[in-house]
Each structure stands twice: as C-alpha cells, then as structure tokens.
Short mmCIF file of C-alpha atoms and ligand atoms in Angstrom, two decimals:
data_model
loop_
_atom_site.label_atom_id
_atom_site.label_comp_id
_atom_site.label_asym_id
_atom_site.label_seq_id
_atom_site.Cartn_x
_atom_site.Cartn_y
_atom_site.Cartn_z
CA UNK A 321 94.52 127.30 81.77
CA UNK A 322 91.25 128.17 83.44
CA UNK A 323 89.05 125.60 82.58
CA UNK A 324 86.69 126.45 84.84
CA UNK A 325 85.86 129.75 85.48
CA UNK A 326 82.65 132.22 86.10
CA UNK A 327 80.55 133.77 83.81
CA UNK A 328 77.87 136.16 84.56
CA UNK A 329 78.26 134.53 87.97
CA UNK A 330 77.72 130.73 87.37
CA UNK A 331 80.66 128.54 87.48
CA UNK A 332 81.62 127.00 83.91
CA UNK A 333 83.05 124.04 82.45
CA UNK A 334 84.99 125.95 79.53
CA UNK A 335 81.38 127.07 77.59
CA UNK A 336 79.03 125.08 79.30
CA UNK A 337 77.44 126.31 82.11
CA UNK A 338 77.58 123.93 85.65
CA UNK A 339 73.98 124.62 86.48
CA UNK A 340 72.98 122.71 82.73
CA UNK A 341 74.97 120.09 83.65
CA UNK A 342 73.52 119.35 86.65
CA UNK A 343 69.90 119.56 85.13
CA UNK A 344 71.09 117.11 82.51
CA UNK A 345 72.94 114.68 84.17
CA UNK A 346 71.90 115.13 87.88
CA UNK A 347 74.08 115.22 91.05
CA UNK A 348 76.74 114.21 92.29
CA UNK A 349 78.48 114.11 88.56
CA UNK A 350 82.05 114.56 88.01
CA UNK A 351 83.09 117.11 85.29
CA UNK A 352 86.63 116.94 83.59
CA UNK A 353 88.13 119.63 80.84
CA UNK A 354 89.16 118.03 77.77
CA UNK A 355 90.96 121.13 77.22
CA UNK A 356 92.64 121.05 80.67
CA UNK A 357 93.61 117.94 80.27
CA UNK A 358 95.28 118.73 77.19
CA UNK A 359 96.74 121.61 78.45
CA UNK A 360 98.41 120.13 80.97
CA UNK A 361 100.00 117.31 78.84
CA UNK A 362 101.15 120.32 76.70
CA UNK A 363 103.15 121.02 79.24
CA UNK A 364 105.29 118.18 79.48
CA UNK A 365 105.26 117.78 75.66
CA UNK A 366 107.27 121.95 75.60
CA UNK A 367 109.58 120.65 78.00
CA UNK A 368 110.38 117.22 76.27
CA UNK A 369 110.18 118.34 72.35
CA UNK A 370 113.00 116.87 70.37
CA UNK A 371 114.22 114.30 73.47
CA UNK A 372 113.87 111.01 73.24
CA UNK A 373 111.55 110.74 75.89
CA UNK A 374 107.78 109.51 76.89
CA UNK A 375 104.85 110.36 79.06
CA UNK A 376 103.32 107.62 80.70
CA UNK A 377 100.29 108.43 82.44
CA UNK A 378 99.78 106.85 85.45
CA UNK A 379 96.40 105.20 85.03
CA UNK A 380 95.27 104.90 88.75
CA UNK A 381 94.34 108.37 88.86
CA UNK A 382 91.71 108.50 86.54
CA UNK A 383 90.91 105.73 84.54
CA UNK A 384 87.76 106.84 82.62
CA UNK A 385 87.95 105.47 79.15
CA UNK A 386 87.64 109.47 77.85
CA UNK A 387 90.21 110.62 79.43
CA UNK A 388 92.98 107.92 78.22
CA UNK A 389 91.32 108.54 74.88
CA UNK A 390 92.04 112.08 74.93
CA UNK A 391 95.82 111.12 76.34
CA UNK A 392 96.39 108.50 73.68
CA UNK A 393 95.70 110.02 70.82
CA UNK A 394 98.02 112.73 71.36
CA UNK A 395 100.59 110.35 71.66
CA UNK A 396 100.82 109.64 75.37
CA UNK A 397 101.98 106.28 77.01
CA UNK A 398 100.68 104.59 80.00
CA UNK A 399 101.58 103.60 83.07
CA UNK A 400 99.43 100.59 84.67
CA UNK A 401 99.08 98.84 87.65
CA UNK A 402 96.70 95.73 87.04
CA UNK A 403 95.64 93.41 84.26
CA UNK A 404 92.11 95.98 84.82
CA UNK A 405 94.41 98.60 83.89
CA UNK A 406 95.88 97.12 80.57
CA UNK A 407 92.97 96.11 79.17
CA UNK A 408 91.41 99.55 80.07
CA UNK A 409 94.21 101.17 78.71
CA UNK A 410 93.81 98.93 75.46
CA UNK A 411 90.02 99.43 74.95
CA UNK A 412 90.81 103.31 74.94
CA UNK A 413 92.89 102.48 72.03
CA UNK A 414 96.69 103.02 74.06
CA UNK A 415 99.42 101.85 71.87
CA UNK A 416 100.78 98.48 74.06
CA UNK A 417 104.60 99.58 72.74
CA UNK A 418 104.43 102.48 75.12
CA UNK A 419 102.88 100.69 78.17
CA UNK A 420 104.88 100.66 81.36
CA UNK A 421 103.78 97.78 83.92
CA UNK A 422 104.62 98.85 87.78
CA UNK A 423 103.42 97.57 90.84
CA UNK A 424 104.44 95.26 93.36
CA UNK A 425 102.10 92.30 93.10
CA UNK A 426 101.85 91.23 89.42
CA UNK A 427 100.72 87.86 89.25
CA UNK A 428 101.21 85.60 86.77
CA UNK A 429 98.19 85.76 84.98
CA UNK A 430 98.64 90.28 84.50
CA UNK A 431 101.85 88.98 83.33
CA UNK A 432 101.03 86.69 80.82
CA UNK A 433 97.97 89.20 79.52
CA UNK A 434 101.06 92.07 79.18
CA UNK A 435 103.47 89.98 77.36
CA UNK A 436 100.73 89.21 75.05
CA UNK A 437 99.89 92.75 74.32
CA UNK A 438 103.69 93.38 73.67
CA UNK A 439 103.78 96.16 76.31
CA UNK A 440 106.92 98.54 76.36
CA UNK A 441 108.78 97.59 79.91
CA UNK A 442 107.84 95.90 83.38
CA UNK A 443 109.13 98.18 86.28
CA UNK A 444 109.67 95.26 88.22
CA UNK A 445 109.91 95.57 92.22
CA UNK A 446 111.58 92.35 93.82
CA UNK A 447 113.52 89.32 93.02
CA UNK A 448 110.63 87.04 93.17
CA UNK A 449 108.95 88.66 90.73
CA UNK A 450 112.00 88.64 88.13
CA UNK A 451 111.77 84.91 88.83
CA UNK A 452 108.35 84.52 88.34
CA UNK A 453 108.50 86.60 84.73
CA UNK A 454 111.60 84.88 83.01
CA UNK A 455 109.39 81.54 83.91
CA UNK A 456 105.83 83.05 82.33
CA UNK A 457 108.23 84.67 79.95
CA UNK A 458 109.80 81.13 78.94
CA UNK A 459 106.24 79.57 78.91
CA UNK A 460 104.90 81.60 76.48
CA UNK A 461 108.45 81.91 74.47
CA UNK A 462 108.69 85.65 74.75
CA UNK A 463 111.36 88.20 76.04
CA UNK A 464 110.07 90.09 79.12
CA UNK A 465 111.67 93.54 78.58
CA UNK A 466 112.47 94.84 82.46
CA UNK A 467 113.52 97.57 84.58
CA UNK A 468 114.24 97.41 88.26
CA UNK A 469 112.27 100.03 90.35
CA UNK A 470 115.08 100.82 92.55
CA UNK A 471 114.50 102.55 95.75
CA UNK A 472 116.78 105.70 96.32
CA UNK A 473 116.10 106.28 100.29
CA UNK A 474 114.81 109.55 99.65
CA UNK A 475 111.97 111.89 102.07
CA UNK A 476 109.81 113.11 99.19
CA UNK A 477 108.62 115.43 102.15
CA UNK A 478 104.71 114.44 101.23
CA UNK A 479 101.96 112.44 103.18
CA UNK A 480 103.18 109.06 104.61
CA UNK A 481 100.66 107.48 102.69
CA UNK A 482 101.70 108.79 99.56
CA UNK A 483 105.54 108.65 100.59
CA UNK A 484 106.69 105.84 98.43
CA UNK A 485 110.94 106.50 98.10
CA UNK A 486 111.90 105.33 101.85
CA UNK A 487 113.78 102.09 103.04
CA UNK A 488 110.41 101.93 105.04
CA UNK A 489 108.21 101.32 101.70
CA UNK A 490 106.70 98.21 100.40
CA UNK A 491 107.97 99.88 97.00
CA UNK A 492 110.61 99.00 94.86
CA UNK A 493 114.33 97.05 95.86
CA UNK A 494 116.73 98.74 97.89
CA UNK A 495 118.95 100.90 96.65
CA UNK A 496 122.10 98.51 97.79
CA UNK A 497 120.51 95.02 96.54
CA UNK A 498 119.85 97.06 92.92
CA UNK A 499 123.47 95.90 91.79
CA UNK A 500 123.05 92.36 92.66
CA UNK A 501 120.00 92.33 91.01
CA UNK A 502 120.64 93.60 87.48
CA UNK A 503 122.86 91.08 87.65
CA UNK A 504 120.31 88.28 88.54
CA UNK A 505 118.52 89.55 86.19
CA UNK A 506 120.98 89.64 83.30
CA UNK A 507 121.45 85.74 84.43
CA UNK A 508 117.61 84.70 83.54
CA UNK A 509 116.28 83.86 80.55
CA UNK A 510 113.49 85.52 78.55
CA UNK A 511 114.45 88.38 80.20
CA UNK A 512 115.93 91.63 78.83
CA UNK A 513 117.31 94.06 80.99
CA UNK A 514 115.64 97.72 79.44
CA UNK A 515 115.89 100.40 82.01
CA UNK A 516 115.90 102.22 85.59
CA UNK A 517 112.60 103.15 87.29
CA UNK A 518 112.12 105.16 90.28
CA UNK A 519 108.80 106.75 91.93
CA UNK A 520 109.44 108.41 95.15
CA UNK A 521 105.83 109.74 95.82
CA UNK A 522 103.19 111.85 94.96
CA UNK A 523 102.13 115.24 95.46
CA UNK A 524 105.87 116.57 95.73
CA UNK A 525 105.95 120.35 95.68
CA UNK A 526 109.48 120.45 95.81
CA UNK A 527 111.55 119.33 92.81
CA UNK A 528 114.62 119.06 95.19
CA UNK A 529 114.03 115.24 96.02
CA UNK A 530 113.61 114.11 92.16
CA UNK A 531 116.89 115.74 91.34
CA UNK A 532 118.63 113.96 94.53
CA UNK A 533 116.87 110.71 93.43
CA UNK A 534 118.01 110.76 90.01
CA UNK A 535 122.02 111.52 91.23
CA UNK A 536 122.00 108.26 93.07
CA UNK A 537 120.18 106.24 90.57
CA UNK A 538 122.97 107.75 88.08
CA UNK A 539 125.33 106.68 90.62
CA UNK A 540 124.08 103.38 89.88
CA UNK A 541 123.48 103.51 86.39
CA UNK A 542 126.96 104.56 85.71
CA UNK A 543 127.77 100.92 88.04
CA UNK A 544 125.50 98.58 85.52
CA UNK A 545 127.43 99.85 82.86
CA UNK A 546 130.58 98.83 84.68
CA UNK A 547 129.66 95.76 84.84
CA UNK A 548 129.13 95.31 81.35
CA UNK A 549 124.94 96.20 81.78
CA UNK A 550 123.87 99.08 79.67
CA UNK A 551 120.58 100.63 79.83
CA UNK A 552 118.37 101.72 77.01
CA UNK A 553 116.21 103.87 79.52
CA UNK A 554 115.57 105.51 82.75
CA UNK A 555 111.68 106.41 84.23
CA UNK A 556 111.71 109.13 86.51
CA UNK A 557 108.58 108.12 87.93
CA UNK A 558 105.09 110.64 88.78
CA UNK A 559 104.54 112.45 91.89
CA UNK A 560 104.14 115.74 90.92
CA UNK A 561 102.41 118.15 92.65
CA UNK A 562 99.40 120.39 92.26
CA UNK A 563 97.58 123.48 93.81
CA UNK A 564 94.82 122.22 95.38
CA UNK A 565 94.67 125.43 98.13
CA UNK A 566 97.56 127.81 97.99
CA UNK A 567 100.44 125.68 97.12
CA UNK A 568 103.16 126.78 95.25
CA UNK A 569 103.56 123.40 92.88
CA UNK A 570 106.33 123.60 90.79
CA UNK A 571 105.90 124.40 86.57
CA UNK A 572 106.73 121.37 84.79
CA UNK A 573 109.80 123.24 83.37
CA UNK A 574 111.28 123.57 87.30
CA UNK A 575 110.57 120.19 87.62
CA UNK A 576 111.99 118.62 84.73
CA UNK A 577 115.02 120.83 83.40
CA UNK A 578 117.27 120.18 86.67
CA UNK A 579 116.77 116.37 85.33
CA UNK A 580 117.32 116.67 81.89
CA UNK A 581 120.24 119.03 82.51
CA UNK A 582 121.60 115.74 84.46
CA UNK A 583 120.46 113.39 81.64
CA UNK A 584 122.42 115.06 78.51
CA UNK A 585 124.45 113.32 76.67
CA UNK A 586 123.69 110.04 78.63
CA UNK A 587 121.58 108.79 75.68
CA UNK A 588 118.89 107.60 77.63
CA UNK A 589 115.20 107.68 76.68
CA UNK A 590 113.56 109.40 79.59
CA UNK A 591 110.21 108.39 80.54
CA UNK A 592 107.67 109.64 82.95
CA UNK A 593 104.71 108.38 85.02
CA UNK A 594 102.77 111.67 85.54
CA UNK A 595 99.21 110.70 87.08
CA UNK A 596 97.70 113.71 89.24
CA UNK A 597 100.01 116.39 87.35
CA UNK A 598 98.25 115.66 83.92
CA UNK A 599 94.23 115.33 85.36
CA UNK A 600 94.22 116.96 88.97
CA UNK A 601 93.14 120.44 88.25
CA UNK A 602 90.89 118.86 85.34
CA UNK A 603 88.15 117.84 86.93
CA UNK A 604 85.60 118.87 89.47
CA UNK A 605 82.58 116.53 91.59
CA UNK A 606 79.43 118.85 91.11
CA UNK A 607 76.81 118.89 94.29
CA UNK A 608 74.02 119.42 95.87
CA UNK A 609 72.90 121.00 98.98
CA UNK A 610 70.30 118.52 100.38
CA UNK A 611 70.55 119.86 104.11
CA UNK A 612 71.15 122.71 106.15
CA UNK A 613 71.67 122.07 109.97
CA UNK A 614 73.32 124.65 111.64
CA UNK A 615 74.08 124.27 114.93
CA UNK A 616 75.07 125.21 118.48
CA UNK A 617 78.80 124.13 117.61
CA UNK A 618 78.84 123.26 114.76
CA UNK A 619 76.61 124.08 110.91
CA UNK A 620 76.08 120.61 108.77
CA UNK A 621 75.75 121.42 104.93
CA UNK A 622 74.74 117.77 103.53
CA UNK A 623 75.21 117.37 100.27
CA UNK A 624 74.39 114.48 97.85
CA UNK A 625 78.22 114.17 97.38
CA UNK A 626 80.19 111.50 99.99
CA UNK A 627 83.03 110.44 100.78
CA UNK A 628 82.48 106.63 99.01
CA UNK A 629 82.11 109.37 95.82
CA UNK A 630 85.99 111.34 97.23
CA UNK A 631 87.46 109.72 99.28
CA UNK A 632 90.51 111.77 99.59
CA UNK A 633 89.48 114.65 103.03
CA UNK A 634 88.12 111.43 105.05
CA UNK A 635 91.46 108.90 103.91
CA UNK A 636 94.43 111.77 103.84
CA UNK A 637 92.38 114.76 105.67
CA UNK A 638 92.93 116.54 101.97
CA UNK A 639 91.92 119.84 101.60
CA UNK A 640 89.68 120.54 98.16
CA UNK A 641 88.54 123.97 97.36
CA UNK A 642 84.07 123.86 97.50
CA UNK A 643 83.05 126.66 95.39
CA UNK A 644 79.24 127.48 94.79
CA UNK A 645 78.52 127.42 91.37
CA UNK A 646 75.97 130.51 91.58
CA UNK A 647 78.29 133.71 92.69
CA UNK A 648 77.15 133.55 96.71
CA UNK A 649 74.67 136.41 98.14
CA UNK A 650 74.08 137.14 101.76
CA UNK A 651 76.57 136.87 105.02
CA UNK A 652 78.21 133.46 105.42
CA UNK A 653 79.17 131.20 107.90
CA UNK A 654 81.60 128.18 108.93
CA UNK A 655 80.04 124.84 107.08
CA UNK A 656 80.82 121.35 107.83
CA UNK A 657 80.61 120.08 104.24
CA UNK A 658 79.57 116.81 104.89
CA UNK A 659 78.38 113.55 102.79
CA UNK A 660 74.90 110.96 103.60
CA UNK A 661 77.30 108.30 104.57
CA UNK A 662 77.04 106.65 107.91
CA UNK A 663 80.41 107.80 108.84
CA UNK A 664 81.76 110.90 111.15
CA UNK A 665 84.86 110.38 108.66
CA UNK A 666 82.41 111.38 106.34
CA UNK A 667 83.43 115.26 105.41
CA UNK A 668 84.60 116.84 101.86
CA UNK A 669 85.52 120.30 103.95
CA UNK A 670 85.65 121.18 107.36
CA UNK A 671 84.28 125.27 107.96
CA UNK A 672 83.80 126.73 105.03
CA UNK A 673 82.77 130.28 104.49
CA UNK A 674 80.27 129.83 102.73
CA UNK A 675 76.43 131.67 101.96
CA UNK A 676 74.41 128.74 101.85
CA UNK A 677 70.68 127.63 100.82
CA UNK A 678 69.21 124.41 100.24
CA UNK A 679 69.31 123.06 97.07
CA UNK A 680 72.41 124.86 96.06
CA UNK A 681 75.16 123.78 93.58
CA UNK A 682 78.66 123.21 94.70
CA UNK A 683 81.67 122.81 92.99
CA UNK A 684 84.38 120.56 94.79
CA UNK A 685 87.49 121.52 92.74
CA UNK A 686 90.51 119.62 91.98
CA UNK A 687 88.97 116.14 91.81
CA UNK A 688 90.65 115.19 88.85
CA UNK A 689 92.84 112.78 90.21
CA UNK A 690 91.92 109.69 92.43
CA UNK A 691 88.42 111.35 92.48
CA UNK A 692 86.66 108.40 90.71
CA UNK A 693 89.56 105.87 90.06
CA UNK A 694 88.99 105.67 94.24
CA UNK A 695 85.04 105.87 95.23
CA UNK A 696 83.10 102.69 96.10
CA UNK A 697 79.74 102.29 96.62
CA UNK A 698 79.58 102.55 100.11
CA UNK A 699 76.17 102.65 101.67
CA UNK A 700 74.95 101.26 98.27
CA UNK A 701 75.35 104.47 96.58
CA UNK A 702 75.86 104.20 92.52
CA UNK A 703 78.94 105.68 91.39
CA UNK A 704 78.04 109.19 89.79
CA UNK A 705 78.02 109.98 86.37
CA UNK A 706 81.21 111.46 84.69
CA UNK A 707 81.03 113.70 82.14
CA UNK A 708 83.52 115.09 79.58
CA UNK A 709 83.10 119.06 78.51
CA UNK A 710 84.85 120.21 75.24
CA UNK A 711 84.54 123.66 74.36
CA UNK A 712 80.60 123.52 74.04
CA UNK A 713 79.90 120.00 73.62
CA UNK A 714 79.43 117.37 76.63
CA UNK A 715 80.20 114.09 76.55
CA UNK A 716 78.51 112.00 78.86
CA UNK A 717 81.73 109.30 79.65
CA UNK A 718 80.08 107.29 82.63
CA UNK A 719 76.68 107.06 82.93
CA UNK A 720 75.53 106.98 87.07
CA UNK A 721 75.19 103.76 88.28
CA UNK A 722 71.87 102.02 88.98
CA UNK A 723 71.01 100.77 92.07
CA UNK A 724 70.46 97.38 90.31
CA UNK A 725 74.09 97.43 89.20
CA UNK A 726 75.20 97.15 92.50
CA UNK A 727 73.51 94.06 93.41
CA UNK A 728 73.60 92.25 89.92
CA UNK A 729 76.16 89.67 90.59
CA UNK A 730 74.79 88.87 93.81
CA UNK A 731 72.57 85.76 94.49
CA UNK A 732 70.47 85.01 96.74
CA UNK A 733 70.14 81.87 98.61
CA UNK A 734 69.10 78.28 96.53
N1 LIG B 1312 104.05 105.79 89.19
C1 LIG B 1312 103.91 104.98 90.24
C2 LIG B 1312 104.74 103.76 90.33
C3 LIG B 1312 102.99 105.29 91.26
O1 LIG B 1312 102.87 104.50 92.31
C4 LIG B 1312 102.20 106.47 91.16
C5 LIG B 1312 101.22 106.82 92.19
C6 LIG B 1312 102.38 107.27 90.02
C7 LIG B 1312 103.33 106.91 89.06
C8 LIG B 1312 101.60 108.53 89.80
O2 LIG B 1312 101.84 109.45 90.82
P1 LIG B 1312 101.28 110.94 90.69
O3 LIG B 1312 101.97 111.57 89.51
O4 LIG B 1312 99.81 110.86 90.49
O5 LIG B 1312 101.64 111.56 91.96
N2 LIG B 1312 95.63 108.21 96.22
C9 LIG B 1312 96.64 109.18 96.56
C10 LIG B 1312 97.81 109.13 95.59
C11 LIG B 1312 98.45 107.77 95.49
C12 LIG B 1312 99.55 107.71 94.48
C13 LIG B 1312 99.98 106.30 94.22
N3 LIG B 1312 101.01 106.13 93.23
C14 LIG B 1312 96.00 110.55 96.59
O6 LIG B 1312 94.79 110.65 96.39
O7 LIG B 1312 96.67 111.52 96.87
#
C-alpha cells in the first residue's frame, strides 16, 4: 500500500497533492491515509477470517476521533488506557462490547465509567486492583469481566522504554504469582474471570518472542484449567513492528500464524491490541523550512515542525524518514533537521542528505503512531492541524490549535 507516493514530482497523499494541503491547512499539519489505514487493518482481518478472534486497537497511538471512526466501523475493537480513552473511543461511535481496559493505574472512577459502558474485559495488572474492582463492581451491582495481564519474562529485544515483558517492568503480575491470582480472583465477588492478556512491547521486529510468550502463558493456561478455571479468551497483546528506515518488520501473516498454529483447537477467542502496526506507516507531519544555517560543523534546517509536535527522535533518538515533498534539485548536504523549541534535544533528523531552500516542504514519514497522541504544547505552540485524505477528498479531523486555547483555563490573579 503506497499511500503516499510522487507524482510528477510532488509527494501525494493518495490523490491529493502535499503542496495543496499545506496551502489549505498550513504547517506543521499531520496527514493520515484513510486508505492506509484500512489497508493495514485488512491485514489482520486475511489472517483472522473465520476465527473467533478480535482486533483491538490500541488507542494511545493515535487517538484522533477519524481515525477510530474509520477502525470502528469496519468492525474493529479497542484497546484503552484511561477514562479519556473510553469516552474517546465512545464518541467515535466504538461498540463498548469489544472494549479492552489495560493499564496499570485504573482508578476507581475509569472503573466505574467502564462498567457503565458495559466494556468487553479489564486486563487487569495487580492484586490491588482486582480488589479495588470486585468493590466498585459490588457498588454499582455489576460483574467486572477480567483478565490477568500476566508477565512472561520475556526480552522483546526492542528499546528499554518500550520493553514492557521483563520481571524489571512496572507491567503486568509475574509470571509465578499468575496462579495464585486467578485464584484470588475466582474468590471475589462481582468478578468474572474472562481471559489471559499479555503485551511484551512494541516495535518487535522479530515474531520469535510472541511465539515464546504465548508457550508459557499456555503453560499456564493449561494450569487454570487444572484448577477448575477455564478461560473464554486469550489477548496476545500489540507491539508489532514497522519499517520506519530499512527494517525488515515482519507481515502480519509471520507474525500471527506461528500463534494461531499454537491456538487450534484450544477454543479460545484470540484478541489483539495492535496500535503502531494498524496507523504507523499512515500518517506523515508535513513542514516547513523556516531556516537555513549552515555551518562550520554543523548545517541547521529549522523547520516549523518540533519536537513538542514528535516527540519520538528527541525521547527514543527514533529515526523517521524526512522526504521533500518537491522531487529535490541541486547538490545536497548533511542537515540537522531541527525544531523552534528551546531545546538541543530538539531534532526530528540528525544529517540528512538533503537539497535544501527556504521555504521548502518536508515530509516526516511514519508519524502515524504516537505522532499526535504524544505532542504537547511546549513553548506554547498549538497542536497542528490533522487532516484525513481519502482518495480525493480531505477531511480536516483537528483543526490547529489557537494560541488562546492554550491559555483558556488559566486565570489570572483576583
Ligand atoms: N497494548 C498495551 C497494553 C500497550 O501497552 C501497548 C503500547 C499496545 C497494546 C500497543 O503497542 P503497539 O502495537 O503500538 O506496539 N511511545 C512509544 C510506544 C509506547 C507503546 C506503549 N504501549 C513509541 O513512540 O515508540
């Protein structure tokens, strides 16, 4: 799926041209591919046709009201974080019987919110928090349907920061305590025990650690139902990669068949929390060049684009493809892509090869995912616009900011 390609030299957005959009809508905007988006749900859908099974996006890594539109009404589930998450996911119109609720920190109040919307499972992470759901649970005379999000000790082999499967995590309850803990949980009331969950990181490349995650938690599974607990389901998680330079991420189908060769006949619905998988390579941040300052040691390219906008070189040191929109002329040279922000931290690419004039367009690709779900406003910079292309019609999603905005629910001193 090329949802963004060249024609007759400019950069695209499937029929719409990147130098129209940033007339219309200004700079820095994010663009997304309804039909890449698509496209790369269709990919999980060919793998998991007739299986009981569901794909839960994972909400954090782009939460634009558009984009869990498009998800939804093909079907898709959703995996949240937060209360801001649910409702989010709600307003876009997400059916609440295929909502998954992970994270470690629920508090009382997300919880009561989810058991009013009826949501599909909590992936719940500690004993605590069973204890604190069978009591919201009993207060509002529901049935909390759980799963434990058990930690299998794996090395998902990806940043630390994105490494979530160790004994070393915050995430999830050891792999040892899991037993111990059904059964706690299978002595609470207004509780139902549901499923397995298990997220070992993100931006794995290698489908060798979800297949050795999903023997143990088999291991275990195949325990519960020793012990008289039987499971209705098992979530496998996100954390698949993408190409962002010259990785070799792994087709959906190597991902997933190893793990669904492992699940037959275990009559288990599968489910999935796919986040950067399903909107990574659908979405771009469009810039500007505002500055040229080349240099003894080094050549500055500032452009209107910052780190509080993509946060991801400056937090992880990521590496994201910058592509000028307008096929390049002339000899280039090493850039330091760099934002306005008062930061040295402050870079989207570190020498780049790149012909560059003032004023140019540039295309940071593969911005999809945590692009907007993570930018502030930083320096008091209004979030950028975000707009939705689909086939030859743009949607604008997100209207930028105003500067206003950011200081409207401040006061000054009585
Ligand atoms: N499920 C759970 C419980 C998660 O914690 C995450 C991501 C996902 C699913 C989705 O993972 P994905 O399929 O997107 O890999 N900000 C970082 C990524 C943090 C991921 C956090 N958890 C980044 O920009 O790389």
């Amino acid at each position: 799926m090329t949802a963004f390609a060249r024609r007759n030299g400019v950069l695209h957005a499937e029929s719409v041209s990147l130098i129209d959009l940033a007339a219309r809508f200004g700079t820095p905007c994010w663009v997304y591919s309804r039909a890449a988006l698509e496209a790369s749900l269709a990919e999980f859908e060919r793998e998991l046709a007739g299986l009981d099974a569901l794909v839960c996006y994972a909400v954090k890594a782009n939460s634009n009201l558009a984009v869990l539109d498009v998800f939804a009404r093909r079907g898709a589930g959703f995996d949240i974080v937060s209360g801001g998450e649910l409702r989010r996911a709600l307003a876009a119109g997400a059916d609440p019987r295929r909502i998954v609720f992970s994270g470690v920190g629920k508090t009382a109040a997300e919880m009561e919110l989810a058991l009013a919307a009826d949501i599909l499972c909590f992936n719940v992470e500690s004993a605590p928090e069973l204890d604190r759901l069978s009591a919201v649970a009993g207060r509002l005379g529901k049935t909390a349907p759980i799963s434990l999000r058990v930690n299998p000790d794996v090395d998902a082999k990806t940043h630390p920061y994105i490494s979530t499967g160790l004994k070393e995590n915050k995430f999830g309850v050891a792999y040892e305590e899991a037993l111990a803990l059904y059964r706690h949980a299978a002595s609470l009331p207004n509780l139902t025990i549901s499923g397995i969950d298990c997220h070992i990181g993100s931006q794995l490349l290698d489908p060798a650690p979800f297949a050795a995650a999903l023997d143990k938690i088999l291991t275990l599974v195949d325990q519960l139902a020793a012990n008289g607990i039987v499971l209705h389901h098992i979530d496998l998680g996100g954390g698949l990669g993408i190409r962002y330079r010259d990785e070799d991420a792994p087709t959906v189908q190597a991902y997933l068949q190893p793990m669904l060769q492992k699940l037959r006949d275990r009559h288990l619905q599968v489910l999935l929390e796919p986040g950067r998988r399903l909107v990574g390579n659908a979405g771009l941040l469009l810039t500007r060049v505002e500055y040229l300052k080349p240099g003894e040691v080094k050549n500055f390219a500032i452009v209107d684009a910052a780190m509080n906008d993509l946060a991801r070189p400056a937090l992880y040191g990521s590496w994201h493809d910058i592509v000028p929109v307008v096929a390049p002329q002339g000899a280039t040279r090493p850039w330091e892509i760099v934002g306005p922000v008062c930061e040295s931290g402050d870079f989207l690419g570190h020498g780049r090869d790149l012909a560059l004039a003032t004023g140019d367009l540039l295309a940071i690709m593969s911005a999809g995912a945590y692009g907007m779900a993570m930018s502030s406003n930083y320096n008091s910079r209004p979030r950028a616009a975000e707009v939705m292309v689909d086939g030859a019609d743009v949607h604008l999603v997100r209207r930028r900011e105003t500067a206003e905005e950011l200081y409207a629910l401040e006061q000054r001193l009585p």
